[in-house]
Short mmCIF file of C-alpha atoms and ligand atoms in Angstrom, two decimals:
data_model
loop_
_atom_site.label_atom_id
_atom_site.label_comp_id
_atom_site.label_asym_id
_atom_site.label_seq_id
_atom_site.Cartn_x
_atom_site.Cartn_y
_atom_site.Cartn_z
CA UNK A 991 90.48 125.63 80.39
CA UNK A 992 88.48 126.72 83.36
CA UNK A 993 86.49 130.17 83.12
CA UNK A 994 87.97 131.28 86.02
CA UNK A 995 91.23 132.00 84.01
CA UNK A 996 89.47 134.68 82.20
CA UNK A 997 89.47 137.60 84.72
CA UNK A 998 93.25 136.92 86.48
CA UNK A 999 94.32 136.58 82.75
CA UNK A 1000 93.03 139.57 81.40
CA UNK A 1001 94.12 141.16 84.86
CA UNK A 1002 98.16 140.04 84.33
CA UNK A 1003 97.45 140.94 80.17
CA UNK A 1004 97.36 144.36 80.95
CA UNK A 1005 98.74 144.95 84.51
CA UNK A 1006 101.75 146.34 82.62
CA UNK A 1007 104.51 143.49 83.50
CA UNK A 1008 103.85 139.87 81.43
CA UNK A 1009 107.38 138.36 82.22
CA UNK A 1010 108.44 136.31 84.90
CA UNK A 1011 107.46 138.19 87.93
CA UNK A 1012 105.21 137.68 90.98
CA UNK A 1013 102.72 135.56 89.21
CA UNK A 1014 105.51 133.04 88.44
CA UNK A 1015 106.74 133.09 92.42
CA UNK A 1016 103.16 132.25 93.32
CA UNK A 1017 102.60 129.89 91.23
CA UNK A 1018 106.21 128.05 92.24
CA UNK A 1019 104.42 128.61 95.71
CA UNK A 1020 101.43 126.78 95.06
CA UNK A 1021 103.09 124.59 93.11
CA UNK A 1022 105.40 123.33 96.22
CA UNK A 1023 101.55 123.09 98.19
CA UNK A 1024 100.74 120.91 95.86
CA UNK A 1025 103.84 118.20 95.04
CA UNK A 1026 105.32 119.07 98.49
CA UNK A 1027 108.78 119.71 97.10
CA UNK A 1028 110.58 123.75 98.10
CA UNK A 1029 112.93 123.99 95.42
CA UNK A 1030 110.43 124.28 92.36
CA UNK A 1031 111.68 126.17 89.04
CA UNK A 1032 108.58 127.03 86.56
CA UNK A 1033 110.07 127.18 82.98
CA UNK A 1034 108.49 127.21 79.29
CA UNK A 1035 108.63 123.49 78.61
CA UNK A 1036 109.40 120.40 79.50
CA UNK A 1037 111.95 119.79 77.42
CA UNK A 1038 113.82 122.24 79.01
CA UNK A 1039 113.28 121.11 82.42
CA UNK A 1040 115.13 118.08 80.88
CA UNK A 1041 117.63 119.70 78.98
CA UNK A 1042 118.16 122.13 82.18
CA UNK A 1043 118.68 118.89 84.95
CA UNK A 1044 121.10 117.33 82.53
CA UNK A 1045 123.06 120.92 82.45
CA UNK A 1046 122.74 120.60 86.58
CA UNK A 1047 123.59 116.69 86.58
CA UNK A 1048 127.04 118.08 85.00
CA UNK A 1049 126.14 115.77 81.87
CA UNK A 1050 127.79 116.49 78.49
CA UNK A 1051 130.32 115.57 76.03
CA UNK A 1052 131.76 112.21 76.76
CA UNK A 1053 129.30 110.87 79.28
CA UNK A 1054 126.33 108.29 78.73
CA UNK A 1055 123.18 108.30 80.07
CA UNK A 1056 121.05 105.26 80.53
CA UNK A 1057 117.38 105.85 78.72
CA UNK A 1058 113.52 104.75 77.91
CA UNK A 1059 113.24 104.10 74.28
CA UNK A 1060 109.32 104.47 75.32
CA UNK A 1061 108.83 107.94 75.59
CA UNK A 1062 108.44 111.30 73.60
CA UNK A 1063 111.43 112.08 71.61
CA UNK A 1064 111.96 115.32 73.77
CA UNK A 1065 113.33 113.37 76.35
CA UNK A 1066 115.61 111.64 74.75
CA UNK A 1067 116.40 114.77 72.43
CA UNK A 1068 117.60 116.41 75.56
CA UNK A 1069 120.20 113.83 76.22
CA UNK A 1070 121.78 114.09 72.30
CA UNK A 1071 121.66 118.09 72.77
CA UNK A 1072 123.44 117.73 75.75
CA UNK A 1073 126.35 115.82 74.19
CA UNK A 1074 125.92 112.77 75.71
CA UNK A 1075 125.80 108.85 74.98
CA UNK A 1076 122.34 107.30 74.39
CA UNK A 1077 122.23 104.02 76.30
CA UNK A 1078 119.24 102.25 75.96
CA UNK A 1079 118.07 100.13 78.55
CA UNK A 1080 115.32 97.72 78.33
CA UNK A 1081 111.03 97.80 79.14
CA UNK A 1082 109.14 96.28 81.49
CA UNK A 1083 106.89 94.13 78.60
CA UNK A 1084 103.69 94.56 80.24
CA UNK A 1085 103.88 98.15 82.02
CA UNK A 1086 106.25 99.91 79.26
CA UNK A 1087 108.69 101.42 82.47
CA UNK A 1088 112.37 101.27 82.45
CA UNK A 1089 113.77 97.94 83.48
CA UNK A 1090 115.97 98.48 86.47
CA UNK A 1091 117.81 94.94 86.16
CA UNK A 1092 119.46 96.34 82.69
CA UNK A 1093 120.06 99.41 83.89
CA UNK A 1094 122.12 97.61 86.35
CA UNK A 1095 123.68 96.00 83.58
CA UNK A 1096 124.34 98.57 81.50
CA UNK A 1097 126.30 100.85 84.00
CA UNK A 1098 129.96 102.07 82.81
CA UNK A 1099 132.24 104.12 84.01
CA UNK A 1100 130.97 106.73 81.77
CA UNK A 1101 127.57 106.70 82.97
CA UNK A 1102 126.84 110.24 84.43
CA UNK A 1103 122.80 109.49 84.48
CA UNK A 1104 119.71 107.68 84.45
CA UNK A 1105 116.74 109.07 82.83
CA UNK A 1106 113.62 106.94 83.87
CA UNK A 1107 109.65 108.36 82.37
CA UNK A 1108 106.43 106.75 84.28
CA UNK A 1109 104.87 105.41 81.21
CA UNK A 1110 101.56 106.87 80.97
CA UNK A 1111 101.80 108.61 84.69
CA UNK A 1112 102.29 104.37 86.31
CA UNK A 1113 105.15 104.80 88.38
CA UNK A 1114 108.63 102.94 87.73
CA UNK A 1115 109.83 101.34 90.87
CA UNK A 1116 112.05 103.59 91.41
CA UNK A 1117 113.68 102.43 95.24
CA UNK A 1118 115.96 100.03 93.02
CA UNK A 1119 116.60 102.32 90.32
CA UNK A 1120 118.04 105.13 93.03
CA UNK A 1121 119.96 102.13 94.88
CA UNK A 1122 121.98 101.26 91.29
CA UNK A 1123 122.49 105.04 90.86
CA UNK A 1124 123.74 105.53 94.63
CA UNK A 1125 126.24 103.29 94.19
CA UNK A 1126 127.22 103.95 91.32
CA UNK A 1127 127.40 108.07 92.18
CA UNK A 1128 125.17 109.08 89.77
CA UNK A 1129 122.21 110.90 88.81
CA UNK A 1130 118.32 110.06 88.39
CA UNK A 1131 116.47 112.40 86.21
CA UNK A 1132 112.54 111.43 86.09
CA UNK A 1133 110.61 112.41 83.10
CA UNK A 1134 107.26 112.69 85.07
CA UNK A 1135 105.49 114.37 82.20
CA UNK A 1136 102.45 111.78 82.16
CA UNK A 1137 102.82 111.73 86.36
CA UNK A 1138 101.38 114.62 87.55
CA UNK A 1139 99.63 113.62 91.07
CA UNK A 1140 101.20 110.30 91.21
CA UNK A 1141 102.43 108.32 93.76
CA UNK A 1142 104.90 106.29 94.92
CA UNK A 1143 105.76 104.59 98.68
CA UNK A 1144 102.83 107.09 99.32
CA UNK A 1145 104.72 110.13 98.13
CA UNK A 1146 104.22 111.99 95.38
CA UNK A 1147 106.17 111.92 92.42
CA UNK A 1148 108.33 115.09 92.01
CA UNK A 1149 109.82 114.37 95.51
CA UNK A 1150 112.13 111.18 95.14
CA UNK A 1151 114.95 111.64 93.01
CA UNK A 1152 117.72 114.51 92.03
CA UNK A 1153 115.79 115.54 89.14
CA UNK A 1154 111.89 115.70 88.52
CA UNK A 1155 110.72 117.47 85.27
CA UNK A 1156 106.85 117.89 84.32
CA UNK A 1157 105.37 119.30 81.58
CA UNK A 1158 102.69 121.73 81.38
CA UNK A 1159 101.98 121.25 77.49
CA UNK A 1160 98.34 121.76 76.06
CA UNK A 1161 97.15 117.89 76.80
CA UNK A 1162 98.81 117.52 80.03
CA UNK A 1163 97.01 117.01 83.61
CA UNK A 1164 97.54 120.55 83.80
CA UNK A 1165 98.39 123.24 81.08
CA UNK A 1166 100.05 126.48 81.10
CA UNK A 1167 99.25 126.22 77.47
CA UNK A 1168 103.45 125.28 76.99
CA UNK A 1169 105.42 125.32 80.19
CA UNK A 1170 107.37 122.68 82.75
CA UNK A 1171 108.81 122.33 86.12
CA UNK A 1172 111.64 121.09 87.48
CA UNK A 1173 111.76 119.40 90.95
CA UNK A 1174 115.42 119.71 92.60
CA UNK A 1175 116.53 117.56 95.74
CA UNK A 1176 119.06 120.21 96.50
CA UNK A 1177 119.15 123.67 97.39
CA UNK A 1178 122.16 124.32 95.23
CA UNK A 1179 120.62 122.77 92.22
CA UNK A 1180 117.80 124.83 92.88
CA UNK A 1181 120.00 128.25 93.06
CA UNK A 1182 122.25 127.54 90.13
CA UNK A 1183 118.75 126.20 87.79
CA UNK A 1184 117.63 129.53 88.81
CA UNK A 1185 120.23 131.33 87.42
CA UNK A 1186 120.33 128.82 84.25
CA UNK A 1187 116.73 129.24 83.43
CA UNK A 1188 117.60 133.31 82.75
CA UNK A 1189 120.49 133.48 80.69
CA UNK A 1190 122.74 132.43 84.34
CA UNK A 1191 122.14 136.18 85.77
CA UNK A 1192 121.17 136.12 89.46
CA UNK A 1193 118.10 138.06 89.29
CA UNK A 1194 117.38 138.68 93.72
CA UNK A 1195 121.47 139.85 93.14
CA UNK A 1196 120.00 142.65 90.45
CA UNK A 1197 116.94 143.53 92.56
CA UNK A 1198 118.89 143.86 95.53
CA UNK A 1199 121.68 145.96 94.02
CA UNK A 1200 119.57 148.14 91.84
CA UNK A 1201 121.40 147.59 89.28
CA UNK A 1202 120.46 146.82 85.73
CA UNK A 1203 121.54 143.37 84.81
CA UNK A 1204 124.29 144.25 82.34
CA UNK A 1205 126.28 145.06 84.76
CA UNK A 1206 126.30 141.84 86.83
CA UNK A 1207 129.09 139.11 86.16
CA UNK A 1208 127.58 136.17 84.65
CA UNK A 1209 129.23 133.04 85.75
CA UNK A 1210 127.89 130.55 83.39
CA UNK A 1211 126.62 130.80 79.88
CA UNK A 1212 122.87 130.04 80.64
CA UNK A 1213 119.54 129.78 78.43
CA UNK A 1214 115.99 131.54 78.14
CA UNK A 1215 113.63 128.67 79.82
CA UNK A 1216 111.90 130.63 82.49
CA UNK A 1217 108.25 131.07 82.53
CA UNK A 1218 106.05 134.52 82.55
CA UNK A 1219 103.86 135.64 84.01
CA UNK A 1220 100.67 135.04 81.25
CA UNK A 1221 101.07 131.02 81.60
CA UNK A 1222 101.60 131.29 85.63
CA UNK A 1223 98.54 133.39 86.17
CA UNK A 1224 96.91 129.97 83.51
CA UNK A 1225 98.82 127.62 85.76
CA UNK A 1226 98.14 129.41 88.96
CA UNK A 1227 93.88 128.73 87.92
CA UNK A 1228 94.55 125.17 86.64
CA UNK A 1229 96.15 123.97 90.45
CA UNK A 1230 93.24 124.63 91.83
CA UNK A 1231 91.16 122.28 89.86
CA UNK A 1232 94.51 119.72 89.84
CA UNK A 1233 93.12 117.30 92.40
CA UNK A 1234 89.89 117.19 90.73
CA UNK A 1235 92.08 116.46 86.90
CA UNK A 1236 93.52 113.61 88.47
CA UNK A 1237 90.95 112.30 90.20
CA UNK A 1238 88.88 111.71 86.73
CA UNK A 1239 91.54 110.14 85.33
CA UNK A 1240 92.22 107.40 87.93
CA UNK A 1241 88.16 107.11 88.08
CA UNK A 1242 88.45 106.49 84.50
CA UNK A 1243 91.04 103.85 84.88
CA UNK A 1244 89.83 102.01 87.64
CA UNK A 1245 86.25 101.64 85.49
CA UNK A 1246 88.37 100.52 82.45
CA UNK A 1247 90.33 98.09 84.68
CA UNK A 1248 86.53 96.62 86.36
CA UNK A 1249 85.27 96.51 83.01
CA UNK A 1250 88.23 95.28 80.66
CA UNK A 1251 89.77 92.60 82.84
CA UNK A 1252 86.73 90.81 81.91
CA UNK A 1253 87.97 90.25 78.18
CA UNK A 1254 89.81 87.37 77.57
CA UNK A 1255 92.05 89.06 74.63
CA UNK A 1256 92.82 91.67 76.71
CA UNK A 1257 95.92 92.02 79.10
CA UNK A 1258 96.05 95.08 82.00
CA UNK A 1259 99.03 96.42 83.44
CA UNK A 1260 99.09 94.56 87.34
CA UNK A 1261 98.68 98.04 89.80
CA UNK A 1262 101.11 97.33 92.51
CA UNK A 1263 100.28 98.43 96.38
CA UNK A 1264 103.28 101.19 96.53
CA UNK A 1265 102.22 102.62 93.52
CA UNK A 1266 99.43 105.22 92.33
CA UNK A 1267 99.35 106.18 88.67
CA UNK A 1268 97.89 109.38 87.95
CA UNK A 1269 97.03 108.15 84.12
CA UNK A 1270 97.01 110.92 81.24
CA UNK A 1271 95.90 107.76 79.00
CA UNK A 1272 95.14 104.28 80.07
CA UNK A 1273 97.48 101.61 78.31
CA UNK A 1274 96.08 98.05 77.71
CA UNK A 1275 97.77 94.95 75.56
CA UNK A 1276 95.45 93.14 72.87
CA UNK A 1277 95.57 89.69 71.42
CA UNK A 1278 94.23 91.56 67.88
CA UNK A 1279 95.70 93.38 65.28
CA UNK A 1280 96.57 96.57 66.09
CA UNK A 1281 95.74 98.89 63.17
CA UNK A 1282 92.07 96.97 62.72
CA UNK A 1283 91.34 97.53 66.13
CA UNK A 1284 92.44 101.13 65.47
CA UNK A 1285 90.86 101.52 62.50
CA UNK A 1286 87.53 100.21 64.40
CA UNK A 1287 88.08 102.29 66.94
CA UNK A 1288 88.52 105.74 64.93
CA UNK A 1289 84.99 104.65 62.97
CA UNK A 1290 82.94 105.00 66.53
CA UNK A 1291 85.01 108.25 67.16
CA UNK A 1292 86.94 107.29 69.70
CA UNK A 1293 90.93 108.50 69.33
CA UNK A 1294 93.47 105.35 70.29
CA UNK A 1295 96.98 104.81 69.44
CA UNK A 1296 100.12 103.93 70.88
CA UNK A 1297 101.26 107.62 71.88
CA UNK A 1298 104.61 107.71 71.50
CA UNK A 1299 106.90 105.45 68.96
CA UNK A 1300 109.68 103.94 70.70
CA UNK A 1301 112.56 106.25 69.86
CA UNK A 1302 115.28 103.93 69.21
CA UNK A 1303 113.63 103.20 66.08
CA UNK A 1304 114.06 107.30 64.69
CA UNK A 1305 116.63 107.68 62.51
CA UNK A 1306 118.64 110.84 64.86
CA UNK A 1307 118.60 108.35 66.87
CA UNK A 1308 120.04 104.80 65.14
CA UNK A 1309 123.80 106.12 66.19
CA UNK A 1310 123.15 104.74 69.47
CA UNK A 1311 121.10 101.40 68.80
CA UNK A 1312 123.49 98.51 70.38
CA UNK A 1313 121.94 95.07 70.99
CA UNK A 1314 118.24 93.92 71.68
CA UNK A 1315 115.37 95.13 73.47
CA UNK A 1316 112.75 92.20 73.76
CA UNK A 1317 110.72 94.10 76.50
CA UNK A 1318 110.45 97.07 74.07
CA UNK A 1319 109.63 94.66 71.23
CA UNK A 1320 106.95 92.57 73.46
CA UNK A 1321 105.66 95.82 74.60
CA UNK A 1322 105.31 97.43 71.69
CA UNK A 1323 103.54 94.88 70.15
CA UNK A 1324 100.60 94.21 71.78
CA UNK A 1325 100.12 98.01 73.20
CA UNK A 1326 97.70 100.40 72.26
CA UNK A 1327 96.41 103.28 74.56
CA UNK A 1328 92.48 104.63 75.05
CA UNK A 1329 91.29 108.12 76.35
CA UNK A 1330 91.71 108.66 79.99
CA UNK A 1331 92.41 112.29 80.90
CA UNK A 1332 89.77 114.74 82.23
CA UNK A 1333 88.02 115.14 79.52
CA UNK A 1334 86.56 111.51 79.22
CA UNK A 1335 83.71 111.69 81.33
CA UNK A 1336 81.79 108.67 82.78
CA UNK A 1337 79.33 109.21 79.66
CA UNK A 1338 82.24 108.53 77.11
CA UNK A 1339 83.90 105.98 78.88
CA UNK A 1340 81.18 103.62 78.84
CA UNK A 1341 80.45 104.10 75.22
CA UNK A 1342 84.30 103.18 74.77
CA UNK A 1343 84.41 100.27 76.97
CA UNK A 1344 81.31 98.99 75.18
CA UNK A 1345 82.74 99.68 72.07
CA UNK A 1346 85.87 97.46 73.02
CA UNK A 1347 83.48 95.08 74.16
CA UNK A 1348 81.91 95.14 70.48
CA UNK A 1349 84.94 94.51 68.75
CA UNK A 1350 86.01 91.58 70.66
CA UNK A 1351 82.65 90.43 70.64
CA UNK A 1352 82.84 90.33 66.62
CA UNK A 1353 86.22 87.95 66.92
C1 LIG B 1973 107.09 111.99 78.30
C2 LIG B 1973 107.26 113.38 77.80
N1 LIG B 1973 108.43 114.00 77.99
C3 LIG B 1973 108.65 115.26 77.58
C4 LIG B 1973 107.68 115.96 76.90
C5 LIG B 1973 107.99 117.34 76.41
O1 LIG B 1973 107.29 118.30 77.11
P1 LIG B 1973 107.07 119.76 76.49
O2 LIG B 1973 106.16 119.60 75.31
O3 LIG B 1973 106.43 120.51 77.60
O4 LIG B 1973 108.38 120.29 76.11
C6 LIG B 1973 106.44 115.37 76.68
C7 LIG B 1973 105.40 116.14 75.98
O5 LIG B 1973 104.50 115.67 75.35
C8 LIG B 1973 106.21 114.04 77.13
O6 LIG B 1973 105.06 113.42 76.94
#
């Protein structure tokens, strides 16, 4: 957490108004200086942000949504709370991204959405993902919670699709300590999230009118997700330091890349031209077991591991397992992920990459 936070934060603390107020307007502000996209919503999570652009995508009881088993559960959770159909579609082996050819395959006529997540902040390709989904008249949702300040086609993530959700959790890129956004392509989305994120009462309606918001219609039943005004005034400092956050990180992976691709037992993800990954952790495959080389790994200090399970495997979510995944079981197999964020400086990466280099150098 930068120092600066300290004096806006005690500031906000005891200005006499903590919830969502002018703090979280400038901070959607900044926000849309930063990704480039107008219709911003700050909220308290990312989960919400998902849960919230599967309300907007009209998904519920009845419909299916085409998934990542490779991903934090909270994406997928959103999808189940929603009432929907789990369909899982396959990996990329090497990268870990959704696999657009069986996405294309596993279209129905119930599908009311795809829900893609850039695998450690790499990009999917997502031109051929939003061609399937066009013709099929359907939704994208992104799960760009290990994206932030990624690119793709030169654009930034957060500005290609109907749906873009971040998180602002403690180990993201950036932290509002817990907090998300949500990136809508439409102006309408945008108005009616708005409404959704604060129990579906039009706020600018109450200001206007004067009127305390009891006494405003509410037009649909919607949830507590907004942010205040003590993690804006957080996420307000943290943007300014965001370019220099990423920056580290892709420094960090481009030394790991120069460094590792010189290991024979060791397989990098290919970086394509279109694409810029903004890399919360650095994923690599190895020809070695993966517990020893954890194991060997945790004994020099250094914290590896496959962040997150693939889901499919979780119990809550068996109900929906239907037919094989060999890029999730290729993937999974080999992958294990090192320490990229901001916090790895270009002291500790050295010691980690020589580290690796020690442990293959044993075999
Ligand atoms: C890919 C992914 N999706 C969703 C989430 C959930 O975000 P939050 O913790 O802000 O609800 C996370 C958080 O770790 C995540 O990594």
């Amino acid at each position: 957490m930068p120092e600066s936070v300290k004096e806006p934060l005690i500031q906000t603390l005891f200005s006499g108004y903590i919830g969502q107020g002018g703090k979280v307007d400038k901070f959607e502000k900044e926000l849309f200086g930063y990704i480039g996209n107008r219709y911003i919503l700050s909220l308290n999570s990312g989960t919400s942000g998902l849960r919230l652009a599967l309300r907007l995508a009209h998904v519920g009881p009845g419909d299916e949504v085409i998934t990542t088993p490779m991903t934090c559960t909270a994406t997928n959770m959103a999808i189940i709370d929603s009432g929907a159909k789990i369909i899982w579609a396959d990996v990329h082996p090497v990268n870990g991204n959704i696999d657009a050819n069986d996405i294309k395959r596993k279209i129905s006529k119930r599908t009311k959405a795809i829900m893609i997540v850039h695998w450690g902040g790499y990009p999917c390709d997502i031109e051929p993902i939003k061609e399937i989904a066009t013709k099929a008249g359907i939704k994208v949702i992104e799960d760009a919670s290990h994206a932030m300040g990624a690119s793709y086609n030169g654009i930034k993530i957060g500005n290609h699709t109907d749906y873009v959700v971040f998180s602002l959790q403690a180990v993201k890129h950036i932290t509002t300590v817990d907090g998300g956004i949500l990136c809508c392509q439409r102006a309408s989305d945008y108005e009616r999230g708005k409404r959704l994120r604060w129990f579906g009462i039009d706020r600018k309606l109450k200001d206007a009118n004067f009127r305390h918001e009891c006494e405003q219609d509410i037009i649909e039943c919607g949830y507590k997700f907004h942010m205040n005004d003590i993690c804006a005034t957080i996420g307000i400092e943290q943007l300014k330091y965001v370019d220099k956050i990423v920056q580290q990180s892709c420094s960090n992976a481009e030394f790991y890349t120069n460094e590792l691709k010189k290991i024979d037992k060791i397989a990098l993800i290919p970086q394509l031209e279109n694409r810029k990954g903004s890399y919360l952790f650095y994923t690599l495959h190895i020809s070695a077991n993966i517990i020893d080389f954890s194991n060997y790994m945790f004994s020099k200090g250094i914290m590896v591991s496959q962040v997150h399970s693939r889901n499919d495997r979780f119990t809550c979510f068996k109900p929906f397992c239907n037919g094989q995944l060999p890029g999730v079981d290729e993937f999974t197999r080999s992958m294990i992920c090192i320490p990229s964020g901001w916090w790895i400086t270009n002291e500790s990466r050295i010691k980690i990459v020589n580290e690796i280099k020690s442990y293959f150098g044993r075999r």
